């Protein structure tokens, strides 16, 4: 399986600011995804990052709040914009072929 | 929306005991996956199932894809302290290929 890294691994941010999370894969992959895991909860899909086109967002998530870039087949970014304490979560990227998915280590975000 | 009901929510067992957890849905799934997440890490794929009735093992772990395609279970035999973590089921619904739906997780604690 692909090796996936995320930066930063954790951050503490003030409300109203934005944070960009990077996801790097060691091989080219077709599909990349971004998930949110709120404290003590399961994983919820935010969006599918499409290479060369706009991301596809799930219900309840919008581009203005979570802009995503996918400039090539090995890299993607997720920005959490205008943060509030409710955005405190683990943000995970994953890669897969639509069936098996492999996850990065996650970015632990705390908003104060 | 589609949901996966995972049970039990948590388990506290003695080292050496066997563990069983399951996941059910009202919808048909094409793929069932089982993940383990340890503190500070992303979920790690343990077992993937693709056919109704399929029984697959990975060391002390055994998982099955239910005949009805609406459920799956995971067994861990002879548990050891390093089995501690949160186990998530995930499935690819037949109506929405490519997107994973996650269960709520089973937290496993093992007493040495």
PDB file of C-alpha atoms in Angstrom:
ATOM      1  CA  UNK A   1       0.000   0.000   0.000  1.00  0.00           C
ATOM      2  CA  UNK A   2       1.015   3.631  -0.498  1.00  0.00           C
ATOM      3  CA  UNK A   3       2.876   5.570   2.184  1.00  0.00           C
ATOM      4  CA  UNK A   4       0.902   8.651   3.147  1.00  0.00           C
ATOM      5  CA  UNK A   5       2.211  11.609   5.144  1.00  0.00           C
ATOM      6  CA  UNK A   6       0.380  14.638   6.486  1.00  0.00           C
ATOM      7  CA  UNK A   7       1.595  18.018   7.662  1.00  0.00           C
ATOM      8  CA  UNK A   8       1.218  19.364  10.251  1.00  0.00           C
ATOM      9  CA  UNK A   9       0.678  16.433  12.582  1.00  0.00           C
ATOM     10  CA  UNK A  10      -1.051  18.716  15.052  1.00  0.00           C
ATOM     11  CA  UNK A  11      -1.760  22.392  15.572  1.00  0.00           C
ATOM     12  CA  UNK A  12      -3.480  24.747  17.967  1.00  0.00           C
ATOM     13  CA  UNK A  13      -5.146  27.667  16.205  1.00  0.00           C
ATOM     14  CA  UNK A  14      -7.154  30.697  17.189  1.00  0.00           C
ATOM     15  CA  UNK A  15     -10.734  31.091  16.101  1.00  0.00           C
ATOM     16  CA  UNK A  16     -11.231  33.055  12.914  1.00  0.00           C
ATOM     17  CA  UNK A  17      -7.960  31.898  11.369  1.00  0.00           C
ATOM     18  CA  UNK A  18      -7.370  29.287   8.651  1.00  0.00           C
ATOM     19  CA  UNK A  19      -5.128  26.230   8.519  1.00  0.00           C
ATOM     20  CA  UNK A  20      -3.952  24.366   5.436  1.00  0.00           C
ATOM     21  CA  UNK A  21      -3.232  20.661   5.828  1.00  0.00           C
ATOM     22  CA  UNK A  22      -1.017  18.875   3.328  1.00  0.00           C
ATOM     23  CA  UNK A  23      -1.242  15.250   2.234  1.00  0.00           C
ATOM     24  CA  UNK A  24       1.627  13.649   0.311  1.00  0.00           C
ATOM     25  CA  UNK A  25       1.621  10.143  -1.174  1.00  0.00           C
ATOM     26  CA  UNK A  26       4.722   8.257  -2.282  1.00  0.00           C
ATOM     27  CA  UNK A  27       3.109   7.015  -5.486  1.00  0.00           C
ATOM     28  CA  UNK A  28       0.548   8.272  -7.974  1.00  0.00           C
ATOM     29  CA  UNK A  29      -3.016   7.537  -6.937  1.00  0.00           C
ATOM     30  CA  UNK A  30      -6.283   8.156  -8.703  1.00  0.00           C
ATOM     31  CA  UNK A  31      -8.544   8.856  -5.785  1.00  0.00           C
ATOM     32  CA  UNK A  32      -7.814  10.914  -2.676  1.00  0.00           C
ATOM     33  CA  UNK A  33     -10.276  11.690   0.078  1.00  0.00           C
ATOM     34  CA  UNK A  34     -10.493  13.963   3.109  1.00  0.00           C
ATOM     35  CA  UNK A  35     -12.227  12.893   6.319  1.00  0.00           C
ATOM     36  CA  UNK A  36     -13.031  14.521   9.630  1.00  0.00           C
ATOM     37  CA  UNK A  37     -13.036  12.636  12.915  1.00  0.00           C
ATOM     38  CA  UNK A  38     -14.549  14.649  15.730  1.00  0.00           C
ATOM     39  CA  UNK A  39     -13.463  13.808  19.305  1.00  0.00           C
ATOM     40  CA  UNK A  40     -14.585  10.312  20.252  1.00  0.00           C
ATOM     41  CA  UNK A  41     -16.445   9.888  16.986  1.00  0.00           C
ATOM     42  CA  UNK A  42     -16.193   7.930  13.773  1.00  0.00           C
ATOM     43  CA  UNK A  43     -14.939   9.156  10.427  1.00  0.00           C
ATOM     44  CA  UNK A  44     -17.026  11.374   8.173  1.00  0.00           C
ATOM     45  CA  UNK A  45     -16.157  11.974   4.537  1.00  0.00           C
ATOM     46  CA  UNK A  46     -15.681  15.670   3.748  1.00  0.00           C
ATOM     47  CA  UNK A  47     -14.899  15.465   0.043  1.00  0.00           C
ATOM     48  CA  UNK A  48     -13.235  13.608  -2.780  1.00  0.00           C
ATOM     49  CA  UNK A  49     -10.193  15.484  -4.104  1.00  0.00           C
ATOM     50  CA  UNK A  50     -10.228  15.332  -7.887  1.00  0.00           C
ATOM     51  CA  UNK A  51      -7.036  15.941  -9.838  1.00  0.00           C
ATOM     52  CA  UNK A  52      -7.414  18.863 -12.205  1.00  0.00           C
ATOM     53  CA  UNK A  53     -10.972  19.732 -11.215  1.00  0.00           C
ATOM     54  CA  UNK A  54     -13.012  20.930  -8.281  1.00  0.00           C
ATOM     55  CA  UNK A  55     -13.428  18.628  -5.322  1.00  0.00           C
ATOM     56  CA  UNK A  56     -16.711  16.790  -4.794  1.00  0.00           C
ATOM     57  CA  UNK A  57     -18.170  17.680  -1.398  1.00  0.00           C
ATOM     58  CA  UNK A  58     -20.457  15.608   0.778  1.00  0.00           C
ATOM     59  CA  UNK A  59     -23.672  16.917   2.239  1.00  0.00           C
ATOM     60  CA  UNK A  60     -22.957  19.344   5.044  1.00  0.00           C
ATOM     61  CA  UNK A  61     -19.546  20.413   3.765  1.00  0.00           C
ATOM     62  CA  UNK A  62     -18.974  23.400   1.491  1.00  0.00           C
ATOM     63  CA  UNK A  63     -16.076  24.656  -0.555  1.00  0.00           C
ATOM     64  CA  UNK A  64     -15.937  28.050   1.166  1.00  0.00           C
ATOM     65  CA  UNK A  65     -15.304  26.378   4.514  1.00  0.00           C
ATOM     66  CA  UNK A  66     -13.101  23.497   3.311  1.00  0.00           C
ATOM     67  CA  UNK A  67     -11.342  24.468   0.066  1.00  0.00           C
ATOM     68  CA  UNK A  68      -9.356  21.581  -1.400  1.00  0.00           C
ATOM     69  CA  UNK A  69      -6.598  21.530  -3.983  1.00  0.00           C
ATOM     70  CA  UNK A  70      -5.284  18.524  -5.938  1.00  0.00           C
ATOM     71  CA  UNK A  71      -2.569  19.789  -8.285  1.00  0.00           C
ATOM     72  CA  UNK A  72      -1.221  16.326  -9.167  1.00  0.00           C
ATOM     73  CA  UNK A  73      -1.656  12.618  -8.470  1.00  0.00           C
ATOM     74  CA  UNK A  74       0.518  12.572  -5.331  1.00  0.00           C
ATOM     75  CA  UNK A  75      -0.486  15.690  -3.397  1.00  0.00           C
ATOM     76  CA  UNK A  76      -3.558  17.417  -1.974  1.00  0.00           C
ATOM     77  CA  UNK A  77      -4.338  20.147   0.534  1.00  0.00           C
ATOM     78  CA  UNK A  78      -7.354  20.804   2.723  1.00  0.00           C
ATOM     79  CA  UNK A  79      -7.890  24.248   4.226  1.00  0.00           C
ATOM     80  CA  UNK A  80     -10.100  24.717   7.261  1.00  0.00           C
ATOM     81  CA  UNK A  81     -11.266  28.321   6.969  1.00  0.00           C
ATOM     82  CA  UNK A  82     -12.517  30.812   9.522  1.00  0.00           C
ATOM     83  CA  UNK A  83     -12.131  28.246  12.268  1.00  0.00           C
ATOM     84  CA  UNK A  84     -14.304  27.911  15.339  1.00  0.00           C
ATOM     85  CA  UNK A  85     -13.909  25.558  18.339  1.00  0.00           C
ATOM     86  CA  UNK A  86     -16.377  23.185  16.646  1.00  0.00           C
ATOM     87  CA  UNK A  87     -13.734  22.550  13.989  1.00  0.00           C
ATOM     88  CA  UNK A  88     -11.487  20.885  16.571  1.00  0.00           C
ATOM     89  CA  UNK A  89     -11.066  17.407  15.095  1.00  0.00           C
ATOM     90  CA  UNK A  90      -8.662  15.001  13.496  1.00  0.00           C
ATOM     91  CA  UNK A  91      -8.462  15.556   9.740  1.00  0.00           C
ATOM     92  CA  UNK A  92      -7.394  12.527   7.706  1.00  0.00           C
ATOM     93  CA  UNK A  93      -6.548  12.043   4.080  1.00  0.00           C
ATOM     94  CA  UNK A  94      -6.898   8.679   2.425  1.00  0.00           C
ATOM     95  CA  UNK A  95      -6.131   7.127  -0.921  1.00  0.00           C
ATOM     96  CA  UNK A  96      -7.756   4.221  -2.664  1.00  0.00           C
ATOM     97  CA  UNK A  97      -9.288   2.698  -5.697  1.00  0.00           C
ATOM     98  CA  UNK A  98     -12.858   3.190  -4.567  1.00  0.00           C
ATOM     99  CA  UNK A  99     -12.879   0.012  -2.494  1.00  0.00           C
ATOM    100  CA  UNK A 100      -9.886  -0.369  -0.189  1.00  0.00           C
ATOM    101  CA  UNK A 101      -8.704   2.914   1.297  1.00  0.00           C
ATOM    102  CA  UNK A 102      -5.502   3.659   3.158  1.00  0.00           C
ATOM    103  CA  UNK A 103      -5.209   6.501   5.620  1.00  0.00           C
ATOM    104  CA  UNK A 104      -2.585   9.003   6.563  1.00  0.00           C
ATOM    105  CA  UNK A 105      -1.658   9.563  10.220  1.00  0.00           C
ATOM    106  CA  UNK A 106      -4.022  12.505  10.590  1.00  0.00           C
ATOM    107  CA  UNK A 107      -3.745  16.152  11.627  1.00  0.00           C
ATOM    108  CA  UNK A 108      -4.965  16.926  15.130  1.00  0.00           C
ATOM    109  CA  UNK A 109      -6.475  20.391  15.179  1.00  0.00           C
ATOM    110  CA  UNK A 110      -7.488  22.267  18.287  1.00  0.00           C
ATOM    111  CA  UNK A 111      -9.225  25.619  17.894  1.00  0.00           C
ATOM    112  CA  UNK A 112      -9.246  27.946  20.871  1.00  0.00           C
TER     113      UNK A 112
ATOM    114  CA  UNK B   1     -28.580   8.380   4.588  1.00  0.00           C
ATOM    115  CA  UNK B   2     -26.923   5.002   4.808  1.00  0.00           C
ATOM    116  CA  UNK B   3     -25.688   4.026   8.233  1.00  0.00           C
ATOM    117  CA  UNK B   4     -23.734   1.203   9.736  1.00  0.00           C
ATOM    118  CA  UNK B   5     -24.647  -0.019  13.197  1.00  0.00           C
ATOM    119  CA  UNK B   6     -21.576  -1.378  14.946  1.00  0.00           C
ATOM    120  CA  UNK B   7     -21.672  -3.243  18.210  1.00  0.00           C
ATOM    121  CA  UNK B   8     -20.644  -3.484  20.884  1.00  0.00           C
ATOM    122  CA  UNK B   9     -19.611   0.100  21.488  1.00  0.00           C
ATOM    123  CA  UNK B  10     -16.868  -0.977  23.878  1.00  0.00           C
ATOM    124  CA  UNK B  11     -15.375  -4.115  25.366  1.00  0.00           C
ATOM    125  CA  UNK B  12     -13.115  -4.708  28.345  1.00  0.00           C
ATOM    126  CA  UNK B  13     -11.732  -8.225  28.322  1.00  0.00           C
ATOM    127  CA  UNK B  14      -9.055 -10.380  29.880  1.00  0.00           C
ATOM    128  CA  UNK B  15      -5.938 -11.238  27.919  1.00  0.00           C
ATOM    129  CA  UNK B  16      -6.395 -14.568  26.149  1.00  0.00           C
ATOM    130  CA  UNK B  17     -10.128 -14.185  25.615  1.00  0.00           C
ATOM    131  CA  UNK B  18     -11.749 -14.192  22.192  1.00  0.00           C
ATOM    132  CA  UNK B  19     -13.530 -11.075  20.922  1.00  0.00           C
ATOM    133  CA  UNK B  20     -16.401 -10.677  18.495  1.00  0.00           C
ATOM    134  CA  UNK B  21     -17.878  -7.509  17.033  1.00  0.00           C
ATOM    135  CA  UNK B  22     -20.292  -6.915  14.193  1.00  0.00           C
ATOM    136  CA  UNK B  23     -21.689  -4.372  11.835  1.00  0.00           C
ATOM    137  CA  UNK B  24     -25.152  -4.273  10.305  1.00  0.00           C
ATOM    138  CA  UNK B  25     -26.991  -2.126   7.807  1.00  0.00           C
ATOM    139  CA  UNK B  26     -30.404  -1.896   6.203  1.00  0.00           C
ATOM    140  CA  UNK B  27     -28.693  -1.460   2.808  1.00  0.00           C
ATOM    141  CA  UNK B  28     -26.694  -3.847   0.661  1.00  0.00           C
ATOM    142  CA  UNK B  29     -22.938  -3.374   0.556  1.00  0.00           C
ATOM    143  CA  UNK B  30     -20.446  -4.473  -2.119  1.00  0.00           C
ATOM    144  CA  UNK B  31     -17.394  -4.351   0.111  1.00  0.00           C
ATOM    145  CA  UNK B  32     -16.752  -4.615   3.837  1.00  0.00           C
ATOM    146  CA  UNK B  33     -13.563  -3.390   5.443  1.00  0.00           C
ATOM    147  CA  UNK B  34     -12.279  -3.616   8.995  1.00  0.00           C
ATOM    148  CA  UNK B  35      -9.846  -1.037  10.384  1.00  0.00           C
ATOM    149  CA  UNK B  36      -7.980  -0.580  13.652  1.00  0.00           C
ATOM    150  CA  UNK B  37      -7.093   2.845  14.990  1.00  0.00           C
ATOM    151  CA  UNK B  38      -4.606   3.350  17.798  1.00  0.00           C
ATOM    152  CA  UNK B  39      -4.219   6.613  19.710  1.00  0.00           C
ATOM    153  CA  UNK B  40      -2.516   9.290  17.635  1.00  0.00           C
ATOM    154  CA  UNK B  41      -2.660   7.266  14.438  1.00  0.00           C
ATOM    155  CA  UNK B  42      -4.833   6.966  11.370  1.00  0.00           C
ATOM    156  CA  UNK B  43      -6.958   3.844  10.808  1.00  0.00           C
ATOM    157  CA  UNK B  44      -5.043   0.819   9.524  1.00  0.00           C
ATOM    158  CA  UNK B  45      -6.759  -1.619   7.185  1.00  0.00           C
ATOM    159  CA  UNK B  46      -6.943  -5.105   8.713  1.00  0.00           C
ATOM    160  CA  UNK B  47      -9.180  -7.108   6.387  1.00  0.00           C
ATOM    161  CA  UNK B  48     -11.096  -6.462   3.156  1.00  0.00           C
ATOM    162  CA  UNK B  49     -14.085  -8.581   2.051  1.00  0.00           C
ATOM    163  CA  UNK B  50     -15.599  -8.570  -1.428  1.00  0.00           C
ATOM    164  CA  UNK B  51     -18.037 -11.483  -1.744  1.00  0.00           C
ATOM    165  CA  UNK B  52     -21.107 -12.512   0.210  1.00  0.00           C
ATOM    166  CA  UNK B  53     -20.183 -15.388   2.502  1.00  0.00           C
ATOM    167  CA  UNK B  54     -16.448 -14.692   2.220  1.00  0.00           C
ATOM    168  CA  UNK B  55     -14.435 -15.625   5.288  1.00  0.00           C
ATOM    169  CA  UNK B  56     -10.953 -14.114   5.518  1.00  0.00           C
ATOM    170  CA  UNK B  57      -8.248 -14.370   8.164  1.00  0.00           C
ATOM    171  CA  UNK B  58      -5.292 -12.178   9.033  1.00  0.00           C
ATOM    172  CA  UNK B  59      -3.349 -13.843  11.828  1.00  0.00           C
ATOM    173  CA  UNK B  60      -5.602 -14.023  14.861  1.00  0.00           C
ATOM    174  CA  UNK B  61      -8.255 -11.942  13.131  1.00  0.00           C
ATOM    175  CA  UNK B  62     -11.108 -13.445  11.118  1.00  0.00           C
ATOM    176  CA  UNK B  63     -13.819 -11.510   9.326  1.00  0.00           C
ATOM    177  CA  UNK B  64     -16.861 -12.567   7.332  1.00  0.00           C
ATOM    178  CA  UNK B  65     -19.027 -10.891   4.710  1.00  0.00           C
ATOM    179  CA  UNK B  66     -22.633 -11.729   5.579  1.00  0.00           C
ATOM    180  CA  UNK B  67     -24.736 -13.768   3.164  1.00  0.00           C
ATOM    181  CA  UNK B  68     -27.375 -11.045   2.972  1.00  0.00           C
ATOM    182  CA  UNK B  69     -24.622  -8.475   2.145  1.00  0.00           C
ATOM    183  CA  UNK B  70     -26.017  -6.333   4.950  1.00  0.00           C
ATOM    184  CA  UNK B  71     -23.655  -7.364   7.716  1.00  0.00           C
ATOM    185  CA  UNK B  72     -20.129  -8.354   8.640  1.00  0.00           C
ATOM    186  CA  UNK B  73     -18.360  -9.535  11.749  1.00  0.00           C
ATOM    187  CA  UNK B  74     -14.810  -9.514  13.076  1.00  0.00           C
ATOM    188  CA  UNK B  75     -13.397 -12.045  15.517  1.00  0.00           C
ATOM    189  CA  UNK B  76     -10.119 -11.726  17.398  1.00  0.00           C
ATOM    190  CA  UNK B  77      -8.847 -14.914  18.981  1.00  0.00           C
ATOM    191  CA  UNK B  78      -6.630 -15.154  22.046  1.00  0.00           C
ATOM    192  CA  UNK B  79      -6.460 -11.404  22.609  1.00  0.00           C
ATOM    193  CA  UNK B  80      -3.215  -9.751  23.706  1.00  0.00           C
ATOM    194  CA  UNK B  81      -2.561  -6.284  25.170  1.00  0.00           C
ATOM    195  CA  UNK B  82      -1.478  -4.841  21.809  1.00  0.00           C
ATOM    196  CA  UNK B  83      -4.965  -5.528  20.436  1.00  0.00           C
ATOM    197  CA  UNK B  84      -6.096  -2.445  22.333  1.00  0.00           C
ATOM    198  CA  UNK B  85      -7.587   0.218  20.069  1.00  0.00           C
ATOM    199  CA  UNK B  86     -10.728   1.246  18.247  1.00  0.00           C
ATOM    200  CA  UNK B  87     -11.989  -1.118  15.557  1.00  0.00           C
ATOM    201  CA  UNK B  88     -14.091   0.346  12.768  1.00  0.00           C
ATOM    202  CA  UNK B  89     -16.139  -1.438  10.181  1.00  0.00           C
ATOM    203  CA  UNK B  90     -16.586   0.327   6.868  1.00  0.00           C
ATOM    204  CA  UNK B  91     -18.512  -0.533   3.763  1.00  0.00           C
ATOM    205  CA  UNK B  92     -18.956   0.488   0.172  1.00  0.00           C
ATOM    206  CA  UNK B  93     -22.699   0.584  -0.480  1.00  0.00           C
ATOM    207  CA  UNK B  94     -23.976  -0.919  -3.722  1.00  0.00           C
ATOM    208  CA  UNK B  95     -25.695   2.373  -4.504  1.00  0.00           C
ATOM    209  CA  UNK B  96     -22.625   4.571  -4.072  1.00  0.00           C
ATOM    210  CA  UNK B  97     -19.500   2.837  -5.291  1.00  0.00           C
ATOM    211  CA  UNK B  98     -16.261   4.428  -4.197  1.00  0.00           C
ATOM    212  CA  UNK B  99     -17.377   6.021  -0.960  1.00  0.00           C
ATOM    213  CA  UNK B 100     -16.829   4.426   2.405  1.00  0.00           C
ATOM    214  CA  UNK B 101     -19.436   4.497   5.133  1.00  0.00           C
ATOM    215  CA  UNK B 102     -18.001   3.948   8.638  1.00  0.00           C
ATOM    216  CA  UNK B 103     -19.480   2.330  11.698  1.00  0.00           C
ATOM    217  CA  UNK B 104     -19.254   4.068  15.047  1.00  0.00           C
ATOM    218  CA  UNK B 105     -16.370   1.929  16.249  1.00  0.00           C
ATOM    219  CA  UNK B 106     -15.752  -0.640  18.977  1.00  0.00           C
ATOM    220  CA  UNK B 107     -13.268   0.351  21.673  1.00  0.00           C
ATOM    221  CA  UNK B 108     -11.336  -2.665  22.890  1.00  0.00           C
ATOM    222  CA  UNK B 109      -9.429  -2.745  26.144  1.00  0.00           C
ATOM    223  CA  UNK B 110      -7.437  -5.815  27.178  1.00  0.00           C
ATOM    224  CA  UNK B 111      -6.441  -6.493  30.762  1.00  0.00           C
ATOM    225  CA  UNK B 112      -3.135  -8.311  31.060  1.00  0.00           C
TER     226      UNK B 112
END
